[in-house]
Amino acid sequence: MQSHPTLFSQITAGLYAAEFSRAVKKFPPAKPARGLAEYDHFLALCFGQLTYRESLRDIVGCLNSKPRLLYHLGFRGRITRTNLAYANKHRDWRVFQCLAQTLMRRAGALYRETSLDSDLPNLVFALDSSIISLALNLFP
């Protein structure tokens, strides 16, 4: 049995269940969820982003390589490629936008008293640092 929390669960511990539920309730789905809870969907996408996964198959393969550890990562349901594809197609993206805005407000409140560098007049957030590959013949 694992005696300490995983690094991924420590990262996602900063998100409170009430905040996530509030974001989901703001944008209810047109159809009821099938097979994959909203929080599991969010965790799978976070895991894919943090571990540089390139496809749904890659995310699912990596997560299901150690099925006993999924519970410790915070997952409560089965993660399949079909469930992730269905959730990506039918869930409202504004849930994640609302969630990101909530986390950015909280981060801003944490560092409100910190003096900023004179070169940066406003608080800056780094949201994504992924590398995007471009074809050199199209983008010289």
Coordinates of N, CA, C and O in Angstrom, one line a residue:
M1 N 0.8 -1.2 0.0 CA 0.0 0.0 0.0 C 0.9 1.2 0.0 O 1.9 1.3 0.6
Q2 N 0.4 2.3 -0.7 CA 1.2 3.5 -0.8 C 1.0 4.3 0.5 O -0.1 4.6 0.9
S3 N 2.1 4.7 1.1 CA 2.1 5.5 2.3 C 2.1 7.0 2.1 O 1.7 7.7 3.1
H4 N 2.5 7.5 1.0 CA 2.5 8.9 0.7 C 1.8 9.3 -0.5 O 1.6 8.4 -1.4
P5 N 1.2 10.5 -0.6 CA 0.5 10.9 -1.8 C 1.4 11.0 -3.0 O 2.6 11.4 -2.9
T6 N 0.8 10.7 -4.2 CA 1.6 10.8 -5.4 C 1.8 12.3 -5.8 O 1.1 13.2 -5.3
L7 N 2.8 12.6 -6.6 CA 3.1 14.0 -7.0 C 1.9 14.6 -7.7 O 1.5 15.7 -7.5
F8 N 1.2 13.8 -8.6 CA 0.1 14.2 -9.3 C -1.1 14.6 -8.4 O -1.7 15.6 -8.6
S9 N -1.3 13.8 -7.4 CA -2.4 14.1 -6.5 C -2.1 15.3 -5.6 O -3.0 16.0 -5.2
Q10 N -0.8 15.5 -5.3 CA -0.5 16.8 -4.6 C -0.7 18.0 -5.5 O -1.1 19.0 -5.0
I11 N -0.5 17.9 -6.8 CA -0.7 19.0 -7.7 C -2.2 19.3 -7.8 O -2.7 20.5 -7.7
T12 N -3.0 18.3 -7.9 CA -4.5 18.4 -8.1 C -5.2 18.7 -6.7 O -6.4 19.0 -6.8
A13 N -4.5 18.6 -5.6 CA -5.1 18.8 -4.3 C -5.4 20.3 -4.2 O -6.2 20.7 -3.3
G14 N -4.8 21.2 -5.0 CA -5.1 22.6 -4.9 C -6.5 23.0 -5.4 O -6.9 24.1 -5.2
L15 N -7.1 22.1 -6.0 CA -8.5 22.3 -6.6 C -9.5 21.7 -5.6 O -9.5 20.5 -5.4
Y16 N -10.3 22.5 -5.1 CA -11.3 22.1 -4.1 C -12.5 21.5 -4.9 O -12.9 22.0 -5.9
A17 N -13.1 20.5 -4.3 CA -14.3 19.8 -4.9 C -15.5 20.8 -5.1 O -16.2 20.7 -6.1
A18 N -15.7 21.7 -4.1 CA -16.8 22.7 -4.2 C -16.6 23.6 -5.4 O -17.5 23.9 -6.1
E19 N -15.3 24.0 -5.7 CA -15.0 24.9 -6.8 C -15.3 24.1 -8.1 O -15.9 24.7 -9.0
F20 N -14.9 22.9 -8.2 CA -15.1 22.1 -9.4 C -16.6 21.9 -9.6 O -17.1 22.1 -10.7
S21 N -17.4 21.6 -8.5 CA -18.8 21.4 -8.7 C -19.5 22.6 -9.1 O -20.4 22.6 -9.9
R22 N -19.1 23.8 -8.6 CA -19.7 25.0 -9.0 C -19.5 25.3 -10.5 O -20.4 25.8 -11.2
A23 N -18.3 25.0 -11.0 CA -18.0 25.2 -12.4 C -18.8 24.3 -13.2 O -19.3 24.7 -14.3
V24 N -19.0 23.1 -12.8 CA -19.8 22.1 -13.6 C -21.3 22.5 -13.6 O -22.0 22.4 -14.6
K25 N -21.8 23.0 -12.5 CA -23.2 23.4 -12.4 C -23.5 24.6 -13.2 O -24.6 24.8 -13.6
K26 N -22.5 25.5 -13.4 CA -22.7 26.7 -14.3 C -23.0 26.3 -15.7 O -23.8 27.0 -16.4
F27 N -22.4 25.2 -16.2 CA -22.6 24.8 -17.6 C -23.1 23.3 -17.6 O -22.3 22.4 -17.9
P28 N -24.3 23.0 -17.3 CA -24.8 21.6 -17.3 C -24.8 21.0 -18.7 O -25.0 21.7 -19.7
P29 N -24.5 19.7 -18.8 CA -24.4 19.1 -20.1 C -25.8 18.9 -20.7 O -26.8 18.8 -19.9
A30 N -25.9 18.8 -22.0 CA -27.2 18.6 -22.6 C -27.7 17.2 -22.4 O -28.9 17.0 -22.2
K31 N -26.7 16.3 -22.4 CA -27.1 14.9 -22.1 C -26.4 14.5 -20.8 O -25.3 15.0 -20.4
P32 N -26.9 13.5 -20.0 CA -26.3 13.1 -18.8 C -24.9 12.4 -19.2 O -24.8 11.8 -20.2
A33 N -24.0 12.5 -18.2 CA -22.7 11.9 -18.4 C -22.8 10.4 -18.6 O -23.5 9.7 -18.0
R34 N -21.9 9.9 -19.6 CA -21.9 8.4 -19.9 C -20.5 7.9 -19.5 O -19.6 8.1 -20.3
G35 N -20.4 7.2 -18.5 CA -19.2 6.4 -18.2 C -18.0 7.1 -17.6 O -17.2 6.5 -17.0
L36 N -17.9 8.4 -17.8 CA -16.8 9.2 -17.3 C -17.2 10.4 -16.5 O -17.9 11.3 -17.1
A37 N -16.9 10.5 -15.3 CA -17.3 11.7 -14.5 C -16.6 12.9 -14.9 O -15.5 12.8 -15.5
E38 N -17.1 14.0 -14.6 CA -16.5 15.3 -15.0 C -15.1 15.4 -14.4 O -14.1 15.9 -15.1
Y39 N -15.0 15.1 -13.1 CA -13.7 15.2 -12.5 C -12.6 14.2 -13.0 O -11.5 14.6 -13.2
D40 N -13.0 13.0 -13.4 CA -12.1 12.1 -14.0 C -11.7 12.6 -15.4 O -10.5 12.4 -15.8
H41 N -12.6 13.2 -16.1 CA -12.2 13.8 -17.4 C -11.2 14.9 -17.2 O -10.2 14.9 -17.9
F42 N -11.4 15.8 -16.2 CA -10.5 16.8 -16.0 C -9.1 16.3 -15.6 O -8.1 16.7 -16.0
L43 N -9.1 15.3 -14.7 CA -7.8 14.7 -14.2 C -7.1 14.0 -15.4 O -5.9 14.1 -15.5
A44 N -7.8 13.4 -16.3 CA -7.2 12.7 -17.4 C -6.5 13.8 -18.3 O -5.4 13.6 -18.8
L45 N -7.2 14.9 -18.6 CA -6.6 15.9 -19.4 C -5.4 16.6 -18.7 O -4.5 16.9 -19.4
C46 N -5.5 16.8 -17.4 CA -4.4 17.4 -16.7 C -3.2 16.4 -16.7 O -2.1 16.9 -17.0
F47 N -3.5 15.1 -16.6 CA -2.4 14.1 -16.6 C -1.7 14.2 -18.0 O -0.5 14.1 -18.1
G48 N -2.5 14.2 -19.0 CA -2.0 14.3 -20.4 C -1.1 15.5 -20.6 O -0.1 15.4 -21.3
Q49 N -1.6 16.6 -20.1 CA -0.8 17.9 -20.3 C 0.5 17.8 -19.5 O 1.5 18.2 -20.0
L50 N 0.4 17.4 -18.3 CA 1.6 17.4 -17.4 C 2.7 16.4 -17.8 O 3.8 16.6 -17.5
T51 N 2.2 15.3 -18.5 CA 3.2 14.3 -18.8 C 3.5 14.3 -20.3 O 4.1 13.3 -20.8
Y52 N 3.1 15.3 -21.0 CA 3.4 15.5 -22.5 C 2.8 14.4 -23.3 O 3.5 13.9 -24.3
R53 N 1.6 13.9 -23.0 CA 1.0 12.9 -23.9 C 0.5 13.5 -25.1 O 0.1 14.7 -25.1
E54 N 0.5 12.8 -26.2 CA 0.2 13.4 -27.5 C -1.2 12.9 -28.1 O -1.6 13.5 -29.1
S55 N -1.8 12.0 -27.5 CA -3.1 11.5 -28.0 C -3.9 10.9 -26.9 O -3.4 10.6 -25.8
L56 N -5.2 10.6 -27.2 CA -6.0 10.0 -26.2 C -5.5 8.6 -25.9 O -5.5 8.1 -24.8
R57 N -5.1 7.9 -27.0 CA -4.6 6.5 -26.8 C -3.3 6.5 -25.9 O -3.1 5.7 -25.1
D58 N -2.5 7.6 -26.0 CA -1.3 7.7 -25.2 C -1.7 7.9 -23.8 O -1.1 7.3 -22.9
I59 N -2.6 8.8 -23.5 CA -3.1 9.1 -22.2 C -3.6 7.8 -21.5 O -3.3 7.5 -20.4
V60 N -4.6 7.2 -22.2 CA -5.2 6.0 -21.6 C -4.2 4.9 -21.4 O -4.2 4.2 -20.4
G61 N -3.3 4.7 -22.4 CA -2.3 3.6 -22.2 C -1.4 3.9 -21.0 O -1.0 2.9 -20.3
C62 N -1.0 5.1 -20.8 CA -0.1 5.4 -19.7 C -0.9 5.3 -18.4 O -0.3 4.7 -17.4
L63 N -2.1 5.8 -18.3 CA -2.9 5.6 -17.1 C -3.2 4.2 -16.7 O -3.1 3.8 -15.6
N64 N -3.6 3.4 -17.7 CA -4.0 2.0 -17.5 C -2.8 1.1 -17.4 O -3.0 -0.1 -17.1
S65 N -1.6 1.6 -17.5 CA -0.4 0.7 -17.3 C -0.2 0.3 -15.9 O 0.3 -0.7 -15.6
K66 N -0.7 1.1 -15.0 CA -0.7 0.8 -13.5 C -2.1 1.0 -13.0 O -2.3 2.0 -12.3
P67 N -3.0 0.1 -13.2 CA -4.4 0.4 -12.8 C -4.6 0.5 -11.3 O -5.5 1.2 -10.9
R68 N -3.8 -0.1 -10.5 CA -3.9 -0.1 -9.0 C -3.6 1.3 -8.5 O -4.1 1.7 -7.5
L69 N -2.8 2.1 -9.3 CA -2.5 3.5 -8.8 C -3.5 4.5 -9.2 O -3.4 5.7 -8.7
L70 N -4.4 4.2 -10.0 CA -5.4 5.2 -10.5 C -6.2 5.8 -9.3 O -6.4 7.0 -9.3
Y71 N -6.5 5.0 -8.4 CA -7.3 5.5 -7.2 C -6.4 6.5 -6.5 O -6.9 7.6 -6.0
H72 N -5.2 6.3 -6.3 CA -4.3 7.2 -5.6 C -4.0 8.5 -6.3 O -3.7 9.5 -5.7
L73 N -4.2 8.4 -7.7 CA -4.1 9.7 -8.5 C -5.3 10.5 -8.4 O -5.3 11.7 -8.8
G74 N -6.4 10.0 -7.9 CA -7.7 10.7 -7.8 C -8.8 10.2 -8.7 O -9.9 10.7 -8.6
F75 N -8.5 9.2 -9.6 CA -9.5 8.7 -10.5 C -10.4 7.8 -9.8 O -10.0 7.0 -9.0
R76 N -11.7 7.9 -10.1 CA -12.7 7.0 -9.4 C -13.4 6.1 -10.4 O -14.0 5.1 -10.0
G77 N -13.3 6.4 -11.7 CA -14.0 5.6 -12.7 C -13.0 4.9 -13.7 O -11.8 5.1 -13.5
R78 N -13.5 4.2 -14.6 CA -12.7 3.6 -15.6 C -12.3 4.6 -16.7 O -13.2 5.4 -17.1
I79 N -11.1 4.6 -17.1 CA -10.6 5.5 -18.1 C -10.4 4.7 -19.4 O -9.6 3.8 -19.5
T80 N -11.2 5.0 -20.4 CA -11.0 4.4 -21.7 C -10.9 5.5 -22.8 O -11.4 6.6 -22.6
R81 N -10.4 5.1 -23.9 CA -10.3 6.0 -25.0 C -11.7 6.5 -25.5 O -11.9 7.6 -25.8
T82 N -12.6 5.6 -25.5 CA -14.0 5.9 -26.0 C -14.6 6.9 -25.0 O -15.2 7.9 -25.5
N83 N -14.5 6.7 -23.7 CA -15.0 7.6 -22.8 C -14.4 9.0 -22.9 O -15.1 10.0 -22.8
L84 N -13.1 9.0 -23.0 CA -12.4 10.3 -23.2 C -12.9 11.0 -24.5 O -13.1 12.3 -24.4
A85 N -13.0 10.3 -25.5 CA -13.4 10.9 -26.8 C -14.8 11.5 -26.7 O -15.1 12.6 -27.2
Y86 N -15.7 10.7 -26.1 CA -17.1 11.1 -25.9 C -17.2 12.3 -25.0 O -17.9 13.3 -25.3
A87 N -16.4 12.3 -24.0 CA -16.4 13.5 -23.0 C -15.8 14.7 -23.7 O -16.4 15.8 -23.6
N88 N -14.8 14.6 -24.5 CA -14.2 15.7 -25.2 C -15.2 16.3 -26.2 O -15.3 17.5 -26.4
K89 N -16.0 15.4 -26.8 CA -16.9 15.9 -27.8 C -18.2 16.5 -27.2 O -18.7 17.5 -27.7
H90 N -18.7 16.0 -26.1 CA -20.0 16.4 -25.6 C -19.9 17.3 -24.3 O -20.9 17.9 -24.0
R91 N -18.8 17.5 -23.7 CA -18.7 18.3 -22.5 C -18.4 19.8 -22.9 O -17.6 20.0 -23.9
D92 N -18.9 20.7 -22.2 CA -18.7 22.1 -22.5 C -17.3 22.6 -22.1 O -16.9 22.3 -20.9
W93 N -16.6 23.2 -22.9 CA -15.2 23.6 -22.6 C -15.2 24.8 -21.6 O -14.2 25.0 -20.9
R94 N -16.4 25.5 -21.5 CA -16.4 26.6 -20.6 C -16.3 26.2 -19.1 O -15.9 27.0 -18.3
V95 N -16.5 24.9 -18.8 CA -16.3 24.4 -17.5 C -14.8 24.5 -17.1 O -14.5 25.0 -16.0
F96 N -13.9 24.2 -18.0 CA -12.5 24.3 -17.8 C -12.0 25.7 -17.8 O -11.1 26.1 -17.0
Q97 N -12.7 26.6 -18.6 CA -12.4 28.0 -18.5 C -12.7 28.6 -17.2 O -11.9 29.3 -16.6
C98 N -13.9 28.3 -16.7 CA -14.4 28.8 -15.4 C -13.4 28.3 -14.3 O -13.1 29.0 -13.4
L99 N -13.0 27.0 -14.4 CA -12.1 26.5 -13.4 C -10.7 27.2 -13.5 O -10.2 27.5 -12.4
A100 N -10.2 27.5 -14.6 CA -8.9 28.2 -14.8 C -9.0 29.6 -14.2 O -8.1 30.0 -13.5
Q101 N -10.1 30.3 -14.4 CA -10.3 31.6 -13.9 C -10.4 31.6 -12.4 O -9.8 32.4 -11.7
T102 N -11.0 30.6 -11.8 CA -11.1 30.4 -10.4 C -9.7 30.2 -9.8 O -9.3 30.9 -8.8
L103 N -8.9 29.4 -10.4 CA -7.5 29.1 -9.9 C -6.6 30.3 -10.1 O -5.8 30.6 -9.2
M104 N -6.8 31.1 -11.2 CA -6.0 32.3 -11.4 C -6.4 33.4 -10.3 O -5.5 34.1 -9.9
R105 N -7.7 33.5 -10.0 CA -8.1 34.4 -9.0 C -7.5 34.1 -7.6 O -7.0 34.9 -6.9
R106 N -7.5 32.8 -7.3 CA -6.9 32.3 -6.1 C -5.4 32.6 -6.0 O -4.8 33.0 -5.0
A107 N -4.7 32.3 -7.1 CA -3.3 32.6 -7.2 C -3.0 34.1 -7.1 O -2.0 34.5 -6.4
G108 N -3.8 34.9 -7.7 CA -3.7 36.4 -7.6 C -3.8 36.8 -6.1 O -3.1 37.7 -5.7
A109 N -4.8 36.2 -5.4 CA -5.0 36.6 -4.0 C -3.8 36.2 -3.1 O -3.4 36.8 -2.2
L110 N -3.2 35.0 -3.5 CA -2.1 34.6 -2.7 C -0.9 35.5 -2.8 O -0.1 35.7 -1.8
Y111 N -0.7 36.1 -4.0 CA 0.5 36.9 -4.2 C 0.2 38.4 -4.3 O 1.0 39.2 -4.8
R112 N -1.0 38.8 -3.7 CA -1.4 40.2 -3.8 C -0.4 41.1 -3.0 O -0.1 42.2 -3.4
E113 N 0.1 40.6 -1.9 CA 1.0 41.4 -1.1 C 2.5 41.4 -1.6 O 3.3 42.2 -1.1
T114 N 2.8 40.5 -2.5 CA 4.2 40.4 -3.0 C 4.5 41.6 -3.9 O 3.7 41.9 -4.8
S115 N 5.6 42.2 -3.7 CA 6.0 43.3 -4.6 C 6.4 42.7 -6.0 O 7.1 41.8 -6.0
L116 N 5.9 43.4 -7.0 CA 6.2 42.9 -8.4 C 7.5 43.5 -8.9 O 7.9 44.6 -8.4
D117 N 8.1 42.9 -9.8 CA 9.3 43.4 -10.5 C 8.8 44.6 -11.3 O 7.8 44.7 -11.8
S118 N 9.7 45.6 -11.3 CA 9.4 46.9 -12.0 C 9.1 46.7 -13.5 O 8.5 47.5 -14.1
D119 N 9.7 45.6 -14.1 CA 9.5 45.4 -15.5 C 8.1 44.8 -15.8 O 7.6 44.9 -16.9
L120 N 7.5 44.2 -14.8 CA 6.1 43.6 -14.9 C 5.1 44.4 -14.1 O 5.0 44.2 -12.9
P121 N 4.4 45.3 -14.8 CA 3.4 46.1 -14.1 C 2.2 45.3 -13.5 O 1.6 45.7 -12.6
N122 N 1.9 44.3 -14.2 CA 0.7 43.5 -13.8 C 1.1 42.0 -13.5 O 2.2 41.6 -13.9
L123 N 0.2 41.3 -12.8 CA 0.5 39.9 -12.5 C 0.4 39.1 -13.8 O -0.5 39.4 -14.7
V124 N 1.4 38.2 -14.0 CA 1.4 37.5 -15.3 C 1.2 36.0 -14.9 O 1.7 35.5 -14.0
F125 N 0.4 35.3 -15.8 CA 0.2 33.9 -15.6 C 0.7 33.2 -16.8 O 0.5 33.6 -18.0
A126 N 1.5 32.1 -16.6 CA 1.9 31.2 -17.6 C 1.0 30.0 -17.7 O 0.9 29.2 -16.8
L127 N 0.2 29.9 -18.8 CA -0.8 28.9 -18.8 C -0.3 27.6 -19.5 O -0.7 26.5 -19.2
D128 N 0.4 27.8 -20.6 CA 0.8 26.6 -21.4 C 2.2 26.8 -21.9 O 2.5 27.8 -22.5
S129 N 3.1 25.8 -21.7 CA 4.4 26.0 -22.2 C 4.8 24.8 -23.2 O 5.9 24.5 -23.3
S130 N 3.7 24.2 -23.8 CA 4.0 23.2 -24.7 C 4.6 23.7 -26.0 O 4.4 24.8 -26.4
I131 N 5.4 22.8 -26.6 CA 6.1 23.2 -27.9 C 5.1 22.8 -29.0 O 4.6 21.7 -29.1
I132 N 4.9 23.7 -29.9 CA 4.1 23.4 -31.1 C 5.0 23.2 -32.3 O 5.8 24.1 -32.6
S133 N 4.9 22.1 -32.9 CA 5.8 21.8 -34.1 C 5.2 22.5 -35.3 O 4.0 22.4 -35.6
L134 N 6.0 23.2 -36.1 CA 5.5 23.8 -37.3 C 6.4 23.3 -38.5 O 7.5 23.0 -38.4
A135 N 5.7 23.3 -39.6 CA 6.4 22.9 -40.8 C 7.2 24.1 -41.3 O 6.7 25.2 -41.5
L136 N 8.5 23.9 -41.5 CA 9.4 25.0 -41.9 C 9.0 25.6 -43.3 O 9.2 26.8 -43.5
N137 N 8.5 24.8 -44.2 CA 8.2 25.3 -45.5 C 6.9 26.2 -45.5 O 6.7 27.0 -46.3
L138 N 6.0 26.0 -44.5 CA 4.9 26.8 -44.3 C 5.1 28.0 -43.5 O 4.5 29.1 -43.6
F139 N 6.0 27.9 -42.5 CA 6.3 29.0 -41.5 C 7.8 29.2 -41.5 O 8.5 28.7 -40.6
P140 N 8.3 30.0 -42.4 CA 9.8 30.2 -42.5 C 10.4 30.9 -41.3 O 10.2 31.7 -40.6

